[in-house]
CSV table of C-alpha atoms and ligand atoms in Angstrom, one decimal:
chain,number,residue,atom,x,y,z
W,66,UNK,CA,0.0,0.0,0.0
W,67,UNK,CA,1.2,3.5,-0.8
W,68,UNK,CA,2.6,5.4,2.2
W,69,UNK,CA,0.2,7.8,3.8
W,70,UNK,CA,0.9,11.5,3.1
W,71,UNK,CA,2.4,13.3,6.0
W,72,UNK,CA,1.2,16.8,6.7
W,73,UNK,CA,2.4,19.8,8.7
W,74,UNK,CA,-0.9,21.8,8.7
W,75,UNK,CA,-1.2,25.2,10.3
W,76,UNK,CA,-4.5,26.6,11.4
W,77,UNK,CA,-4.3,30.4,11.9
W,78,UNK,CA,-7.9,30.6,13.3
W,79,UNK,CA,-9.1,34.2,13.6
W,80,UNK,CA,-5.5,35.6,13.4
W,81,UNK,CA,-3.7,37.4,10.6
W,82,UNK,CA,-3.9,40.5,8.5
W,83,UNK,CA,-2.3,41.1,5.1
W,84,UNK,CA,0.7,42.5,7.0
W,85,UNK,CA,1.3,39.0,8.4
W,86,UNK,CA,1.6,37.3,5.0
W,87,UNK,CA,5.4,37.6,5.4
W,88,UNK,CA,5.2,34.7,7.8
W,89,UNK,CA,3.2,32.7,5.2
W,90,UNK,CA,5.9,33.5,2.6
W,91,UNK,CA,8.7,32.3,4.9
W,92,UNK,CA,6.7,29.1,5.6
W,93,UNK,CA,6.1,28.7,1.8
W,94,UNK,CA,9.9,28.8,1.3
W,95,UNK,CA,10.3,26.0,3.8
W,96,UNK,CA,7.6,24.1,2.1
W,97,UNK,CA,9.5,24.3,-1.2
W,98,UNK,CA,12.3,22.1,0.2
W,99,UNK,CA,10.2,20.0,2.6
W,100,UNK,CA,9.7,16.3,2.2
W,101,UNK,CA,6.2,16.4,3.7
W,102,UNK,CA,3.1,18.3,2.7
W,103,UNK,CA,2.9,21.7,4.3
W,104,UNK,CA,-0.4,23.6,4.4
W,105,UNK,CA,-1.8,26.7,6.0
W,106,UNK,CA,-5.5,27.1,6.8
W,107,UNK,CA,-5.8,30.9,6.7
W,108,UNK,CA,-8.6,33.3,7.5
W,109,UNK,CA,-10.8,33.5,4.4
W,110,UNK,CA,-9.8,37.1,3.8
W,111,UNK,CA,-6.2,36.0,3.4
W,112,UNK,CA,-6.7,33.2,0.9
W,113,UNK,CA,-6.8,35.2,-2.3
W,114,UNK,CA,-3.9,37.5,-1.4
W,115,UNK,CA,-1.9,34.4,-0.3
W,116,UNK,CA,-2.7,32.5,-3.4
W,117,UNK,CA,-1.7,35.5,-5.6
W,118,UNK,CA,1.5,36.0,-3.8
W,119,UNK,CA,2.5,32.4,-3.2
W,120,UNK,CA,0.7,30.9,-6.2
W,121,UNK,CA,2.6,28.0,-7.8
W,122,UNK,CA,4.5,27.4,-4.5
W,123,UNK,CA,4.2,24.0,-2.9
W,124,UNK,CA,2.5,25.4,0.1
W,125,UNK,CA,-1.1,24.2,0.3
W,126,UNK,CA,-3.9,26.6,1.3
W,127,UNK,CA,-7.0,25.9,3.2
W,128,UNK,CA,-10.1,27.5,4.7
W,129,UNK,CA,-11.2,26.9,8.3
W,130,UNK,CA,-14.9,26.1,7.7
W,131,UNK,CA,-17.5,26.0,4.9
W,132,UNK,CA,-21.3,26.0,4.7
W,133,UNK,CA,-22.9,22.8,3.6
W,134,UNK,CA,-24.6,24.6,0.7
W,135,UNK,CA,-22.7,25.9,-2.3
W,136,UNK,CA,-24.6,29.3,-2.3
W,137,UNK,CA,-27.6,31.0,-1.0
W,138,UNK,CA,-29.2,33.2,1.7
W,139,UNK,CA,-26.7,32.6,4.5
W,140,UNK,CA,-25.4,35.9,5.6
W,141,UNK,CA,-21.8,35.8,6.8
W,142,UNK,CA,-21.2,32.3,5.8
W,143,UNK,CA,-18.7,31.1,3.2
W,144,UNK,CA,-19.1,28.2,0.8
W,145,UNK,CA,-16.7,25.5,-0.4
W,146,UNK,CA,-16.8,26.8,-4.0
W,147,UNK,CA,-15.9,30.3,-2.7
W,148,UNK,CA,-12.9,28.9,-0.9
W,149,UNK,CA,-11.8,26.9,-4.0
W,150,UNK,CA,-12.3,30.0,-6.1
W,151,UNK,CA,-10.0,32.0,-3.7
W,152,UNK,CA,-7.2,29.4,-4.1
W,153,UNK,CA,-7.9,26.9,-1.3
W,154,UNK,CA,-7.3,23.2,-1.9
W,155,UNK,CA,-8.4,22.2,1.7
W,156,UNK,CA,-10.9,23.1,4.3
W,157,UNK,CA,-11.1,22.2,8.0
W,158,UNK,CA,-14.6,21.0,9.0
W,159,UNK,CA,-15.8,20.2,12.5
W,160,UNK,CA,-13.1,22.0,14.5
W,161,UNK,CA,-14.0,21.9,18.2
W,162,UNK,CA,-14.2,25.7,18.2
W,163,UNK,CA,-16.9,25.5,15.5
W,164,UNK,CA,-18.7,22.7,17.3
W,165,UNK,CA,-18.6,24.6,20.6
W,166,UNK,CA,-19.1,28.2,19.4
W,167,UNK,CA,-21.6,27.5,16.6
W,168,UNK,CA,-23.3,24.4,17.8
W,169,UNK,CA,-22.2,22.2,14.9
W,170,UNK,CA,-23.3,18.7,15.1
W,171,UNK,CA,-21.7,15.6,13.6
W,172,UNK,CA,-24.4,15.6,11.0
W,173,UNK,CA,-23.6,19.2,10.0
W,174,UNK,CA,-19.9,18.3,9.9
W,175,UNK,CA,-20.5,15.4,7.5
W,176,UNK,CA,-22.6,17.6,5.3
W,177,UNK,CA,-19.8,20.2,5.2
W,178,UNK,CA,-17.3,17.4,4.3
W,179,UNK,CA,-19.5,16.4,1.4
W,180,UNK,CA,-19.8,20.1,0.3
W,181,UNK,CA,-16.0,20.3,0.4
W,182,UNK,CA,-15.6,17.3,-1.8
W,183,UNK,CA,-18.2,18.6,-4.3
W,184,UNK,CA,-16.1,21.7,-4.7
W,185,UNK,CA,-12.9,19.7,-5.2
W,186,UNK,CA,-11.5,20.4,-1.8
W,187,UNK,CA,-9.9,18.0,0.6
W,188,UNK,CA,-11.8,18.0,3.9
W,189,UNK,CA,-9.8,18.0,7.1
W,190,UNK,CA,-12.4,16.5,9.5
W,191,UNK,CA,-11.7,17.2,13.2
W,192,UNK,CA,-12.7,15.0,16.1
W,193,UNK,CA,-11.8,14.9,19.8
W,194,UNK,CA,-13.1,14.6,23.3
W,195,UNK,CA,-13.7,17.3,25.9
W,196,UNK,CA,-11.9,17.5,29.2
W,197,UNK,CA,-14.9,16.1,31.0
W,198,UNK,CA,-15.2,13.2,28.6
W,199,UNK,CA,-11.5,12.5,29.0
W,200,UNK,CA,-11.7,12.5,32.8
W,201,UNK,CA,-14.6,10.2,32.6
W,202,UNK,CA,-12.6,7.7,30.5
W,203,UNK,CA,-15.0,8.1,27.6
W,204,UNK,CA,-12.4,9.2,24.9
W,205,UNK,CA,-12.8,6.1,22.6
W,206,UNK,CA,-16.6,6.1,22.9
W,207,UNK,CA,-16.7,9.8,21.9
W,208,UNK,CA,-14.4,9.2,19.0
W,209,UNK,CA,-16.5,6.3,17.8
W,210,UNK,CA,-19.6,8.4,17.8
W,211,UNK,CA,-17.9,11.3,16.1
W,212,UNK,CA,-16.4,9.1,13.4
W,213,UNK,CA,-19.7,7.4,12.7
W,214,UNK,CA,-21.5,10.8,12.5
W,215,UNK,CA,-19.0,13.2,10.9
W,216,UNK,CA,-16.8,11.1,8.6
W,217,UNK,CA,-19.0,10.0,5.6
W,218,UNK,CA,-18.5,6.5,4.4
W,219,UNK,CA,-17.2,7.8,1.1
W,220,UNK,CA,-14.2,9.4,2.8
W,221,UNK,CA,-10.9,8.3,1.1
W,222,UNK,CA,-7.2,9.1,1.1
W,223,UNK,CA,-7.9,11.3,-2.0
W,224,UNK,CA,-10.6,13.5,-0.4
W,225,UNK,CA,-10.1,13.5,3.4
W,226,UNK,CA,-7.6,14.0,6.2
W,227,UNK,CA,-8.7,13.3,9.8
W,228,UNK,CA,-7.4,15.3,12.8
W,229,UNK,CA,-7.6,14.0,16.3
W,230,UNK,CA,-7.7,17.1,18.6
W,231,UNK,CA,-8.5,16.5,22.2
W,232,UNK,CA,-10.5,19.7,23.1
W,233,UNK,CA,-8.6,20.0,26.4
W,234,UNK,CA,-5.3,20.1,24.6
W,235,UNK,CA,-6.1,22.9,22.3
W,236,UNK,CA,-4.3,26.1,23.2
W,237,UNK,CA,-3.7,25.0,26.7
W,238,UNK,CA,-0.1,23.7,26.5
W,239,UNK,CA,-1.4,20.3,27.7
W,240,UNK,CA,-1.0,17.2,25.6
W,241,UNK,CA,-2.0,13.6,26.1
W,242,UNK,CA,0.8,11.1,26.8
W,243,UNK,CA,2.3,9.4,23.7
W,244,UNK,CA,0.6,6.2,24.9
W,245,UNK,CA,-2.8,8.0,24.9
W,246,UNK,CA,-2.2,9.4,21.4
W,247,UNK,CA,-1.2,6.0,20.1
W,248,UNK,CA,-4.3,4.4,21.6
W,249,UNK,CA,-6.6,7.1,20.2
W,250,UNK,CA,-5.0,7.0,16.7
W,251,UNK,CA,-5.0,3.2,16.5
W,252,UNK,CA,-8.7,3.2,17.4
W,253,UNK,CA,-9.5,6.0,14.9
W,254,UNK,CA,-7.5,4.2,12.2
W,255,UNK,CA,-9.5,1.0,12.8
W,256,UNK,CA,-12.8,2.9,12.3
W,257,UNK,CA,-11.9,4.9,9.2
W,258,UNK,CA,-13.4,3.7,5.9
W,259,UNK,CA,-10.0,3.8,4.1
W,260,UNK,CA,-6.7,2.8,5.7
W,261,UNK,CA,-4.8,5.3,3.6
W,262,UNK,CA,-6.4,8.4,5.1
W,263,UNK,CA,-3.8,10.6,6.8
W,264,UNK,CA,-4.4,11.0,10.5
W,265,UNK,CA,-3.1,14.1,12.2
W,266,UNK,CA,-2.7,14.9,15.9
W,267,UNK,CA,-3.6,18.5,17.0
W,268,UNK,CA,-3.5,20.3,20.3
W,269,UNK,CA,-0.6,22.3,21.7
W,270,UNK,CA,1.9,20.9,19.2
W,271,UNK,CA,5.1,23.0,19.6
W,272,UNK,CA,8.7,22.8,18.5
W,273,UNK,CA,9.5,21.2,21.9
W,274,UNK,CA,7.1,18.2,21.7
W,275,UNK,CA,6.6,17.8,17.9
W,276,UNK,CA,9.3,15.1,17.3
W,277,UNK,CA,8.0,13.0,20.2
W,278,UNK,CA,4.4,13.2,19.0
W,279,UNK,CA,5.2,12.6,15.3
W,280,UNK,CA,7.2,9.5,16.2
W,281,UNK,CA,4.0,7.9,17.6
W,282,UNK,CA,2.6,5.0,15.5
W,283,UNK,CA,-0.3,6.1,13.3
W,284,UNK,CA,0.4,9.8,13.6
W,285,UNK,CA,0.9,11.2,10.1
W,286,UNK,CA,1.6,14.8,11.1
W,287,UNK,CA,0.0,17.6,13.0
W,288,UNK,CA,-2.7,20.3,12.9
W,289,UNK,CA,-1.0,23.2,14.6
W,290,UNK,CA,-2.7,26.4,15.9
W,291,UNK,CA,-0.6,28.9,17.8
W,292,UNK,CA,2.8,27.6,16.7
W,293,UNK,CA,1.8,27.9,13.0
W,294,UNK,CA,1.4,31.7,13.2
W,295,UNK,CA,5.1,32.4,13.0
W,296,UNK,CA,7.7,30.8,10.7
W,297,UNK,CA,10.2,30.6,13.5
W,298,UNK,CA,7.9,28.2,15.4
W,299,UNK,CA,6.3,26.4,12.5
W,300,UNK,CA,9.4,25.6,10.5
W,301,UNK,CA,11.0,23.5,13.4
W,302,UNK,CA,7.7,21.6,13.5
W,303,UNK,CA,7.9,20.9,9.7
W,304,UNK,CA,11.5,19.7,10.3
W,305,UNK,CA,10.5,17.5,13.2
W,306,UNK,CA,8.0,15.8,10.9
W,307,UNK,CA,10.6,15.3,8.2
W,308,UNK,CA,12.8,13.7,10.8
W,309,UNK,CA,10.4,10.9,11.6
W,310,UNK,CA,10.1,7.7,9.7
R,1371,LIG,P1,-3.1,24.8,19.2
R,1371,LIG,O1,-4.4,24.6,18.2
R,1371,LIG,O2,-2.0,24.2,18.4
R,1371,LIG,O3,-3.0,26.3,19.4
R,1371,LIG,O4,-3.4,24.1,20.4
R,1371,LIG,C1,-4.6,23.5,17.5
R,1371,LIG,C2,-5.9,23.5,16.7
R,1371,LIG,O5,-6.9,24.0,17.3
R,1371,LIG,O6,-6.0,23.1,15.6
């Protein structure tokens, strides 16, 4: 079987103005020589300028959410065809901040993944347990439910990447142990419809812990928030991923 694609994916969340595109440019230069796929999920406002400036570069561009419909009366929303038109090749769906702040259900996330595919985008589907669920020992049960509900059966290595992001690890500096990550990833892998789907870990990945996390079996890279905002912290994470396997 072909090796799974390894990804260093950045998620800028609601951060970044055009003045910050210098960071994306420096990351694009690192992507040029990288032996892994490097990608930045930018605020929608930065996609077109980033595509214009970095177009043709190996750096992949992604959005952070899309509506399930391709167009229509949905004030303030953005559709998958709009993201593709602006230069994106990827879109994150079901990030825990969307699930928490906007009440997104597994069913909505699955519809968004299908909308992404219809627009020719790769969907990065996020799943992960909350702190209360983790403390109650319910991690695998939650993951099972989220996979069943938010990863459509047609998901394949060509159209989907899955990110395991424990909610309690996002932006907190806390991470699960490598054993816990291995257990969660092996479980997720066993439930995915296609064994070739890349499976990323996300939640407080930093230059300090990246090599240890990326060495874990079944971890095909990272979805990185805070540390992806600056080239000086994201490039060492790209290099850590290149150093594994
Ligand atoms: P963090 O965010 O790296 O800042 O913890 C990760 C994410 O939410 O994708």
